[in-house]
Coordinates of C-alpha atoms in Angstrom, one line a residue:
M24 CA 99.3 185.4 118.5
S25 CA 100.8 182.9 120.8
S26 CA 101.6 179.5 119.4
N27 CA 101.2 177.7 122.8
V28 CA 98.1 175.5 123.0
G29 CA 96.5 175.5 126.3
A30 CA 94.0 173.1 127.8
S31 CA 91.1 172.3 125.5
L32 CA 87.8 173.7 126.4
P33 CA 85.3 171.3 128.3
H34 CA 82.8 171.4 125.4
R35 CA 85.5 170.4 122.9
T36 CA 86.6 167.1 124.6
V37 CA 85.1 163.7 123.7
S38 CA 85.4 162.6 127.3
S39 CA 83.0 165.3 128.5
I40 CA 80.3 163.8 126.2
R41 CA 80.7 160.3 127.5
A42 CA 81.7 160.8 131.1
G43 CA 80.0 164.2 131.9
D44 CA 81.6 167.0 133.9
R45 CA 83.9 164.8 136.1
S46 CA 86.3 164.4 133.2
S47 CA 86.1 168.0 132.0
T48 CA 88.8 169.2 134.4
Q49 CA 91.3 166.5 133.1
A50 CA 93.7 167.6 130.4
L51 CA 94.7 165.5 127.5
P52 CA 98.1 163.8 127.7
N53 CA 101.0 165.6 126.1
T54 CA 102.4 162.5 124.4
P55 CA 100.4 160.1 122.1
H56 CA 99.5 156.8 123.6
T57 CA 97.7 153.6 122.6
P58 CA 94.4 153.0 124.3
P59 CA 94.2 149.8 126.4
R60 CA 92.7 146.8 124.5
A61 CA 89.7 145.0 125.8
I62 CA 89.8 141.4 126.9
V63 CA 89.7 139.2 123.8
P64 CA 86.8 136.7 123.9
S65 CA 87.6 133.0 124.0
A66 CA 86.0 132.5 120.6
F67 CA 88.7 134.7 119.1
G68 CA 91.6 133.3 121.0
S69 CA 94.6 131.3 119.9
P70 CA 94.0 129.1 116.9
S71 CA 95.4 126.2 118.9
T72 CA 92.4 126.3 121.2
L73 CA 90.0 126.0 118.4
R74 CA 92.1 123.2 116.8
A75 CA 92.1 121.2 120.0
D76 CA 88.3 121.4 120.3
D77 CA 87.3 120.8 116.7
D78 CA 90.0 118.9 114.9
V79 CA 89.9 115.1 114.7
I80 CA 93.0 113.0 114.4
V81 CA 92.8 110.5 111.6
I82 CA 94.9 107.3 111.9
E83 CA 95.2 104.6 109.2
F84 CA 96.4 101.3 110.5
G85 CA 98.2 98.8 108.4
S86 CA 100.3 95.7 109.2
R87 CA 103.5 97.4 108.2
K88 CA 102.8 101.2 108.3
M89 CA 100.6 103.7 110.1
R90 CA 99.7 107.1 108.9
L91 CA 98.6 109.9 111.2
G92 CA 97.4 113.5 110.7
F93 CA 94.7 116.1 111.3
A94 CA 91.3 115.9 109.6
G95 CA 91.1 118.3 106.6
D96 CA 94.8 118.0 105.7
S97 CA 95.8 116.8 102.2
S98 CA 98.4 114.4 103.5
P99 CA 99.3 112.8 106.8
K100 CA 101.8 114.5 109.1
R101 CA 103.7 111.3 109.7
T102 CA 104.0 107.8 108.2
V103 CA 105.4 105.2 110.7
S104 CA 107.2 102.1 109.5
F105 CA 107.6 99.4 112.0
G106 CA 110.9 97.6 112.4
P107 CA 113.6 96.4 114.8
E108 CA 114.8 100.0 115.3
Q109 CA 111.6 100.9 116.9
Q110 CA 112.2 98.6 119.8
R111 CA 115.4 100.2 120.9
R112 CA 115.4 102.0 124.3
A113 CA 117.0 105.3 125.2
G114 CA 120.7 105.0 125.5
D115 CA 120.9 102.0 123.1
F116 CA 123.7 102.9 120.6
R117 CA 124.2 99.4 119.2
A118 CA 123.1 100.6 115.7
W119 CA 126.3 102.6 115.4
H120 CA 128.5 99.6 116.1
A121 CA 130.6 98.4 113.2
A122 CA 129.4 94.8 113.4
Y123 CA 125.7 95.7 113.9
Q124 CA 124.6 95.5 110.3
S125 CA 126.3 92.1 109.7
D126 CA 124.9 90.6 112.9
W127 CA 121.3 90.5 111.7
R128 CA 121.2 86.7 111.8
K129 CA 121.6 86.7 115.6
R130 CA 118.8 89.2 116.0
A131 CA 116.5 87.3 113.7
S132 CA 117.1 83.9 115.2
G133 CA 114.1 82.2 116.8
K134 CA 111.5 84.3 115.1
P135 CA 109.6 84.0 111.8
W136 CA 111.4 85.6 108.9
G137 CA 110.5 89.3 108.9
A138 CA 108.4 89.2 112.1
D139 CA 110.1 92.3 113.5
Y140 CA 108.8 94.4 110.6
E141 CA 105.1 93.7 111.2
L142 CA 102.8 95.4 113.7
W143 CA 100.2 92.6 113.6
Q144 CA 99.3 89.4 111.7
L145 CA 96.0 88.1 110.6
D146 CA 96.6 84.9 112.5
V147 CA 96.5 86.0 116.2
R148 CA 96.8 82.6 117.7
G149 CA 99.7 82.5 120.0
R150 CA 100.6 86.1 119.4
D151 CA 101.7 88.6 122.1
L152 CA 99.0 91.3 121.8
A153 CA 100.6 93.2 124.7
L154 CA 103.6 93.8 122.5
V155 CA 101.3 95.1 119.8
R156 CA 99.8 97.5 122.4
D157 CA 103.2 98.7 123.5
K158 CA 104.4 99.3 120.0
L159 CA 101.3 101.2 119.2
E160 CA 101.4 103.4 122.3
R161 CA 105.0 104.3 121.8
E162 CA 104.5 105.4 118.2
L163 CA 101.3 107.3 119.0
R164 CA 102.8 109.2 121.9
D165 CA 105.9 110.0 119.8
T166 CA 103.8 111.3 117.0
F167 CA 101.5 113.4 119.1
T168 CA 104.5 115.1 120.8
K169 CA 106.9 115.6 118.0
Y170 CA 104.9 115.8 114.8
L171 CA 101.3 116.8 115.6
L172 CA 102.6 119.2 118.4
I173 CA 99.5 118.6 120.6
D174 CA 99.2 118.3 124.4
S175 CA 97.6 115.6 126.4
R176 CA 94.0 116.9 126.1
P177 CA 91.5 114.2 125.0
R178 CA 90.8 114.4 121.3
R179 CA 88.4 112.5 119.1
L180 CA 90.0 109.9 116.8
A181 CA 89.0 108.4 113.4
L182 CA 90.5 105.0 112.6
V183 CA 90.7 103.7 109.1
L184 CA 90.8 100.0 109.3
P185 CA 90.8 97.2 106.7
P186 CA 87.5 95.2 106.7
T187 CA 89.4 91.9 107.5
L188 CA 91.0 93.0 110.7
P189 CA 90.4 90.5 113.5
L190 CA 88.4 91.5 116.7
P191 CA 91.3 90.8 119.1
L192 CA 93.5 93.4 117.3
I193 CA 90.6 95.9 117.3
S194 CA 90.2 95.3 121.0
S195 CA 93.9 95.9 121.6
V196 CA 93.8 99.2 119.6
F197 CA 90.7 100.4 121.5
D198 CA 92.2 99.5 124.9
T199 CA 95.4 101.5 124.1
V200 CA 93.6 104.6 122.8
F201 CA 91.0 104.7 125.6
N202 CA 93.2 103.9 128.5
R203 CA 96.4 105.6 127.5
F204 CA 95.2 108.7 125.6
Q205 CA 91.7 109.2 127.1
A206 CA 90.0 109.7 123.8
P207 CA 86.3 110.5 124.3
S208 CA 85.2 108.5 121.2
I209 CA 86.5 106.6 118.2
S210 CA 85.0 106.7 114.7
L211 CA 85.5 103.6 112.5
L212 CA 86.0 104.0 108.8
S213 CA 86.4 101.3 106.2
S214 CA 89.5 101.5 104.1
P215 CA 87.9 100.5 100.7
V216 CA 85.1 103.0 101.1
M217 CA 87.6 105.8 101.9
S218 CA 89.7 104.8 98.9
T219 CA 86.5 105.2 96.8
M220 CA 85.8 108.6 98.3
A221 CA 89.3 109.8 97.7
A222 CA 88.9 108.9 94.0
G223 CA 85.9 111.3 93.8
T224 CA 83.3 108.6 93.2
R225 CA 80.6 106.8 95.2
S226 CA 81.1 103.3 93.8
G227 CA 84.0 101.3 92.5
L228 CA 86.0 98.0 92.6
V229 CA 88.9 98.6 95.0
I230 CA 91.9 96.2 94.5
D231 CA 94.0 96.6 97.6
I232 CA 97.4 94.9 97.2
G233 CA 98.4 94.7 100.9
W234 CA 101.1 93.0 102.8
H235 CA 99.4 89.8 104.1
E236 CA 96.7 89.5 101.4
T237 CA 95.1 91.2 98.5
T238 CA 91.5 92.2 99.0
I239 CA 89.1 93.1 96.2
T240 CA 86.0 95.0 97.5
A241 CA 83.0 96.1 95.5
V242 CA 81.7 99.4 96.9
Y243 CA 78.3 100.7 95.7
E244 CA 77.0 104.0 97.0
F245 CA 79.5 104.0 99.8
R246 CA 78.4 100.5 100.9
E247 CA 80.5 97.4 100.8
V248 CA 78.8 94.8 98.7
H249 CA 81.3 91.9 99.0
T250 CA 85.0 91.3 99.6
W251 CA 87.2 88.6 98.1
R252 CA 90.7 87.7 99.3
T253 CA 93.9 86.0 98.0
V254 CA 97.2 85.4 99.6
R255 CA 99.1 86.8 96.6
A256 CA 100.3 90.0 98.2
G257 CA 103.5 91.9 99.3
K258 CA 104.7 89.3 101.8
L259 CA 104.7 86.5 99.1
L260 CA 106.5 88.9 96.7
V261 CA 109.3 89.5 99.2
E262 CA 109.7 85.8 99.8
E263 CA 109.9 85.2 96.0
A264 CA 112.5 88.0 95.9
Y265 CA 114.5 86.1 98.5
R266 CA 114.4 82.9 96.5
F267 CA 115.3 84.9 93.4
L268 CA 118.4 86.5 95.0
T269 CA 119.4 83.3 96.8
N270 CA 119.5 81.4 93.4
A271 CA 121.5 84.3 91.9
A272 CA 124.0 84.2 94.8
R273 CA 124.5 80.5 94.4
G274 CA 125.2 80.9 90.7
Q275 CA 121.8 79.3 89.6
P276 CA 119.5 81.1 87.2
G277 CA 117.0 83.3 89.1
T278 CA 114.0 81.7 87.3
A279 CA 114.9 78.2 88.6
R280 CA 112.3 76.6 90.8
T281 CA 113.6 75.0 94.0
D282 CA 111.4 73.2 96.5
N283 CA 113.6 74.0 99.5
T284 CA 115.6 77.3 99.8
G285 CA 117.4 76.2 102.9
D286 CA 117.9 77.9 106.2
R287 CA 117.2 81.7 105.9
L288 CA 120.0 82.4 108.4
E289 CA 122.8 80.6 106.7
D290 CA 125.8 82.4 105.2
H291 CA 124.5 82.7 101.6
A292 CA 121.1 84.0 102.8
V293 CA 120.0 87.5 102.2
S294 CA 118.4 89.7 104.9
F295 CA 114.8 90.8 104.9
E296 CA 115.7 94.5 104.5
E297 CA 117.8 93.8 101.4
C298 CA 115.0 91.6 99.9
E299 CA 112.4 94.3 100.5
E300 CA 114.7 97.0 99.0
F301 CA 115.3 94.9 95.9
A302 CA 111.6 94.3 95.5
V303 CA 110.7 98.0 95.8
R304 CA 113.5 99.4 93.6
M305 CA 114.3 96.7 91.0
L306 CA 111.2 94.6 90.2
W307 CA 108.8 95.4 87.3
C308 CA 105.9 93.8 85.6
K309 CA 105.6 92.6 82.0
R310 CA 102.8 93.4 79.7
T311 CA 100.2 90.8 78.9
T312 CA 101.0 88.3 76.2
R313 CA 97.5 88.1 74.9
E314 CA 96.0 91.2 73.5
P315 CA 92.3 91.8 73.9
A316 CA 90.2 90.7 71.0
E317 CA 89.2 93.6 68.8
D318 CA 86.1 93.9 66.7
T319 CA 86.9 93.4 63.0
K320 CA 85.7 96.3 60.9
E321 CA 85.2 96.5 57.2
G322 CA 87.9 97.9 55.0
L323 CA 91.7 97.8 55.2
P324 CA 93.3 97.7 58.7
T325 CA 94.9 101.0 59.8
L326 CA 98.7 101.1 59.6
H327 CA 100.2 102.5 62.8
E328 CA 103.4 104.4 62.4
Q329 CA 106.4 103.2 64.5
D330 CA 109.4 105.2 65.5
E331 CA 112.6 103.5 64.1
S332 CA 114.7 105.0 66.9
E333 CA 112.8 103.1 69.7
T334 CA 114.8 101.1 72.1
V335 CA 114.5 97.4 72.7
A336 CA 111.3 96.2 74.4
P337 CA 111.8 95.7 78.2
A338 CA 110.8 92.0 77.9
E339 CA 113.6 91.4 75.3
D340 CA 116.2 93.5 77.1
H341 CA 118.9 91.1 78.4
S342 CA 121.4 93.7 79.5
P343 CA 123.0 92.7 82.8
M344 CA 122.1 94.6 86.0
S345 CA 124.7 94.6 88.8
I346 CA 123.2 94.1 92.2
T347 CA 125.4 94.1 95.3
L348 CA 124.4 91.8 98.2
S349 CA 126.0 93.1 101.3
S350 CA 124.1 90.9 103.9
C351 CA 125.4 87.5 102.7
K352 CA 128.8 86.1 103.7
P353 CA 130.9 87.1 101.9
P354 CA 129.3 90.1 100.2
K355 CA 129.1 89.6 96.5
T356 CA 127.8 91.3 93.3
V357 CA 125.5 89.3 91.0
Q358 CA 124.7 90.0 87.4
I359 CA 121.0 89.6 86.5
P360 CA 119.5 90.2 83.1
F361 CA 117.0 93.0 83.1
A362 CA 114.2 90.9 81.5
E363 CA 114.5 88.4 84.4
L364 CA 113.7 91.1 87.0
A365 CA 110.0 90.7 86.0
E366 CA 109.9 87.0 86.9
P367 CA 109.0 87.4 90.7
C368 CA 106.0 89.6 89.9
E369 CA 104.9 87.1 87.1
A370 CA 105.2 84.1 89.5
V371 CA 103.5 85.8 92.5
F372 CA 100.5 87.7 91.1
F373 CA 99.7 86.0 87.8
E374 CA 101.3 82.4 87.6
P375 CA 100.6 81.9 83.9
R376 CA 102.2 78.4 83.9
L377 CA 99.3 76.7 85.8
S378 CA 95.7 76.3 84.9
P379 CA 93.0 78.2 86.9
S380 CA 91.7 74.8 88.2
C381 CA 95.0 74.2 90.1
F382 CA 94.4 77.0 92.5
D383 CA 92.4 77.0 95.7
D384 CA 89.9 79.8 96.5
H385 CA 92.4 81.6 98.7
E386 CA 95.3 81.7 96.2
L387 CA 93.7 82.7 92.9
P388 CA 95.8 85.1 90.7
V389 CA 94.8 88.7 91.1
H390 CA 93.5 89.3 87.6
L391 CA 91.4 86.1 87.7
L392 CA 90.0 87.0 91.1
A393 CA 89.1 90.5 89.9
Y394 CA 87.3 89.1 86.9
Q395 CA 85.3 86.7 89.0
A396 CA 84.5 89.5 91.5
L397 CA 82.9 91.5 88.6
L398 CA 81.2 88.4 87.3
R399 CA 79.5 87.6 90.6
L400 CA 78.2 91.1 91.2
P401 CA 74.6 92.0 90.3
L402 CA 74.1 93.5 86.9
D403 CA 73.5 97.1 87.9
V404 CA 76.4 97.0 90.4
R405 CA 78.8 95.5 87.9
A406 CA 78.0 98.1 85.3
I407 CA 79.0 100.9 87.7
C408 CA 82.0 99.1 89.4
M409 CA 83.6 98.0 86.1
S410 CA 84.0 101.6 85.0
R411 CA 85.6 102.6 88.4
I412 CA 88.5 100.1 89.1
I413 CA 90.7 101.6 91.9
F414 CA 94.1 100.3 92.8
A415 CA 95.4 100.8 96.4
G416 CA 98.2 99.4 98.5
G417 CA 102.0 99.7 98.4
C418 CA 102.6 96.8 95.9
S419 CA 100.3 98.5 93.3
N420 CA 103.1 101.0 92.7
I421 CA 105.3 98.4 91.0
I422 CA 106.1 99.6 87.4
G423 CA 103.6 98.2 84.9
F424 CA 101.5 96.3 87.5
K425 CA 98.3 98.4 87.2
G426 CA 98.3 98.3 83.4
R427 CA 98.9 94.5 83.4
I428 CA 96.0 93.8 85.7
F429 CA 93.7 96.0 83.7
D430 CA 94.8 94.4 80.4
E431 CA 94.3 90.9 81.8
I432 CA 90.7 91.8 83.0
S433 CA 89.9 93.3 79.6
A434 CA 91.2 90.2 77.8
L435 CA 89.1 87.9 80.0
A436 CA 86.0 90.0 79.5
K437 CA 86.5 89.9 75.7
E438 CA 87.3 86.2 75.6
R439 CA 84.6 84.9 78.0
G440 CA 82.1 87.7 78.2
W441 CA 80.0 87.9 81.4
D442 CA 78.7 84.3 81.3
P443 CA 79.4 82.5 84.5
V444 CA 79.2 79.1 82.8
T445 CA 82.4 78.2 81.0
G446 CA 84.2 75.1 79.8
K447 CA 84.6 72.8 76.8
A448 CA 81.0 71.7 76.8
V449 CA 79.8 75.3 76.6
D450 CA 82.2 76.1 73.7
Q451 CA 81.0 73.0 71.8
Y452 CA 77.4 74.0 72.4
K453 CA 78.0 77.5 71.0
A454 CA 79.9 76.2 68.0
N455 CA 77.3 73.5 67.1
S456 CA 74.5 75.1 65.1
K457 CA 72.3 71.9 65.3
L458 CA 71.9 72.1 69.1
R459 CA 70.6 75.6 68.9
R460 CA 67.0 76.4 68.1
N461 CA 66.1 78.0 64.8
G462 CA 65.6 81.6 64.9
S463 CA 67.6 82.1 68.2
R464 CA 70.0 84.9 68.1
K465 CA 73.2 85.6 70.0
S466 CA 73.3 88.5 72.3
E467 CA 76.5 89.7 70.5
E468 CA 74.5 90.1 67.3
G469 CA 72.6 93.1 68.7
P470 CA 68.9 93.9 68.7
T471 CA 66.6 92.9 65.9
S472 CA 65.3 95.5 63.5
V473 CA 62.0 97.1 64.6
A474 CA 59.3 97.0 62.0
T475 CA 57.4 100.3 61.5
Q476 CA 53.7 100.3 62.2
T477 CA 51.4 100.3 59.2
D478 CA 48.7 102.9 58.6
H479 CA 45.3 102.2 60.1
N480 CA 43.7 102.9 56.8
N481 CA 45.3 100.0 55.0
A482 CA 43.1 97.6 53.2
E483 CA 41.8 94.6 55.0
G484 CA 43.7 92.3 52.7
D485 CA 47.1 93.6 53.7
E486 CA 49.2 91.4 55.9
A487 CA 49.9 92.4 59.5
P488 CA 53.6 93.2 60.4
P489 CA 55.6 90.4 62.0
P490 CA 55.7 90.5 65.8
V491 CA 58.6 92.3 67.4
N492 CA 60.3 91.5 70.6
P493 CA 59.6 94.5 72.9
A494 CA 63.0 94.0 74.7
H495 CA 64.8 94.9 71.5
A496 CA 62.7 98.0 70.7
P497 CA 64.4 101.3 71.3
P498 CA 63.1 103.4 74.1
E499 CA 61.0 106.4 73.4
D500 CA 62.3 109.8 74.1
D501 CA 60.8 111.4 77.2
P502 CA 60.5 115.2 76.7
I503 CA 60.4 115.9 80.5
E504 CA 63.7 114.1 81.1
E505 CA 65.3 115.8 78.2
A506 CA 64.3 119.2 79.6
I507 CA 65.6 118.3 83.0
K508 CA 69.0 117.3 81.5
K509 CA 69.2 120.6 79.6
D510 CA 68.4 122.7 82.6
S511 CA 70.6 120.9 85.1
N512 CA 73.5 120.4 82.6
T513 CA 74.0 116.9 83.9
K514 CA 76.5 114.5 82.3
P515 CA 75.6 110.9 81.5
V516 CA 76.9 108.3 84.0
V517 CA 79.8 106.3 82.7
Q518 CA 79.0 102.6 83.1
G519 CA 79.2 99.4 81.2
K520 CA 82.9 99.7 80.0
L521 CA 86.1 98.9 81.7
R522 CA 88.0 101.9 83.1
A523 CA 90.6 102.5 85.8
I524 CA 90.7 105.6 87.9
D525 CA 93.3 107.0 90.4
S526 CA 92.7 107.5 94.1
L527 CA 94.5 109.6 96.7
G528 CA 94.4 106.7 99.2
P529 CA 92.3 105.8 102.2
W530 CA 93.8 108.3 104.6
C531 CA 93.0 111.3 102.3
G532 CA 89.5 110.0 101.9
A533 CA 89.0 109.7 105.7
S534 CA 90.5 113.2 106.2
M535 CA 88.0 114.6 103.8
A536 CA 85.0 112.6 105.2
T537 CA 85.8 113.6 108.7
Q538 CA 86.2 117.3 107.8
L539 CA 82.9 117.3 106.1
K540 CA 81.2 115.7 109.1
V541 CA 80.2 112.6 107.2
P542 CA 78.7 110.0 109.7
A543 CA 81.1 107.2 110.4
L544 CA 80.4 103.5 109.8
A545 CA 80.5 103.0 113.6
M546 CA 81.2 105.2 116.6
V547 CA 82.3 103.8 120.0
D548 CA 82.1 105.9 123.2
R549 CA 84.8 105.6 125.8
E550 CA 82.5 105.1 128.7
L551 CA 80.6 102.3 127.0
W552 CA 83.8 100.5 126.0
L553 CA 85.3 100.6 129.5
Q554 CA 82.0 99.2 130.9
Q555 CA 81.2 96.5 128.3
G556 CA 84.3 95.9 126.2
V557 CA 84.2 94.3 122.8
H558 CA 81.5 91.8 123.8
G559 CA 79.0 94.6 124.5
A560 CA 78.8 95.5 120.8
C561 CA 75.7 94.4 118.9
R562 CA 75.8 93.0 115.5
P563 CA 74.6 95.2 112.6
G564 CA 71.5 93.2 112.2
E565 CA 70.5 93.5 115.8
V566 CA 70.3 97.3 115.8
D567 CA 66.7 98.7 115.7
V568 CA 66.8 101.5 113.1
R569 CA 63.2 102.4 113.7
A570 CA 63.8 102.9 117.4
Q571 CA 66.7 105.2 116.6
Q572 CA 64.5 107.3 114.4
R573 CA 61.7 107.7 117.1
Q574 CA 62.9 110.6 119.3
S575 CA 60.8 112.9 121.5
M576 CA 61.4 116.6 121.0
G577 CA 60.1 117.6 124.4
A578 CA 62.1 118.9 127.3
G579 CA 65.0 116.5 127.6
G580 CA 63.3 113.9 125.3
L581 CA 66.0 114.0 122.6
I582 CA 68.8 113.7 125.1
R583 CA 67.1 110.8 126.9
G584 CA 66.5 109.1 123.6
Q585 CA 70.1 109.4 122.5
A586 CA 71.3 108.1 125.8
S587 CA 69.1 105.1 125.8
Q588 CA 70.2 104.2 122.2
A589 CA 73.8 104.7 123.1
S590 CA 73.6 102.4 126.1
S591 CA 71.6 99.7 124.3
N592 CA 72.7 99.7 120.7
W593 CA 76.3 100.3 119.6
T594 CA 78.1 98.3 117.0
L595 CA 81.5 97.8 115.4
G596 CA 80.1 97.9 111.9
V597 CA 81.5 95.3 109.5
W598 CA 84.2 94.4 112.0
G599 CA 81.5 93.1 114.5
A600 CA 79.7 90.9 111.9
L601 CA 80.5 87.2 112.1

């Protein structure tokens, strides 16, 4: 039997079934081959095409830093720090010159101290906003090309802005993005709200220790209730670090108070970079000197065991720390006790030497401002926010700072309670029993005992039970609510007690919110901005919400309704409210 295989029969080939007899005369190829692939649809093309159409770029603006990345990522692709090096042009190699580092006084002359390290300032009077736009455009273009690896195709942006940003700066940012990068729309997100979302909660008290100022914002159900400010922030800390190092370089104690620190460009002065590095790496915060008052319990106090091998407490550690100052003339090394390194934070954020009545409203200590913020909130909002205290900002990473703020707030709450009226007269009134009515009870004493109801069959001569205040009566159990809680396995809401929680930061919260398609606080279209500018935005109170809800579902009715709303009512959210 021959082993040679001839041409296959026509009724045995698959092509004869599909193509008929015209392919029956064709023989199969002798070598195996791969059949040609069909054209891949555009929906299953390169992932970069889908990313360009769907992904949103999230940008967080700060006065010192800027974070950029794609929506849905767990961390930004790049964190930009502004400084003098950013203003160098191509071919400028002065940074590698031997005398470049020691010539910082010439570069800083004629400018405010540290002005080259800021993108913007809150006081925009007399500022060059064109320079702000140029810095912003350069960093955005560099990030898009080198770090995000995207082309020049228009992409939607989500901006995370602090609620205190002035309108001229917002207008400069929008002009740069719309004119230079052709973004179709910009979504505005509030930094405190995004910090709350990154903490995994809907409400909270956000304490943001920024560069120019510290803001304390109460957020309730993703809405900003109120914002309080103080100038005790990172800039004041760096200036205090400069005074501290200048006194050490002169041979004076670092804690000495001087009214005039002299010219910041003289020989013994320290550069801004060195002061900032010293504040970031060396400063720490003491623990509170007053412990929160604890409730006394019956019985003997509990004896806490203590390890005998413990080292000296940080506040009592006076071991010298060697710090080299290379920016002063001549360079020198100073010896500073470790305990004194906590004095700049103590003087900037807490100021325990002065009475609270000595401060203006814009310079209150951080812990006192946080306590007053909780005190001024409505009762239900305070109960939720006090259990969700969130710290944000770069200066909150100082060692011991978060614990100190929390302990100070707890001590003030234990000492004063939540009564807005304080003073010597109030203390005397509470201590004098003659001024109080008989039978009045303090709120701290708890509810009164509830008398049980007597039987209806009692004799007529029996006395009726004393009247009971219904406000102090315990609530009755609702069987329906108990059944719902068992079926849904819900946990009770934590409220009414002080508690601090961690947050991933406003950028991570904005990344998650944008990825989940959460509606932004405000959305600005490019065409409307180019036509009307910042003055075309309506205030939040002028937007007709009912008109936005009335939409016709007929042919083209929904599109016409959205177009008319977009052309008539668009806002800047909290940034457009005066």
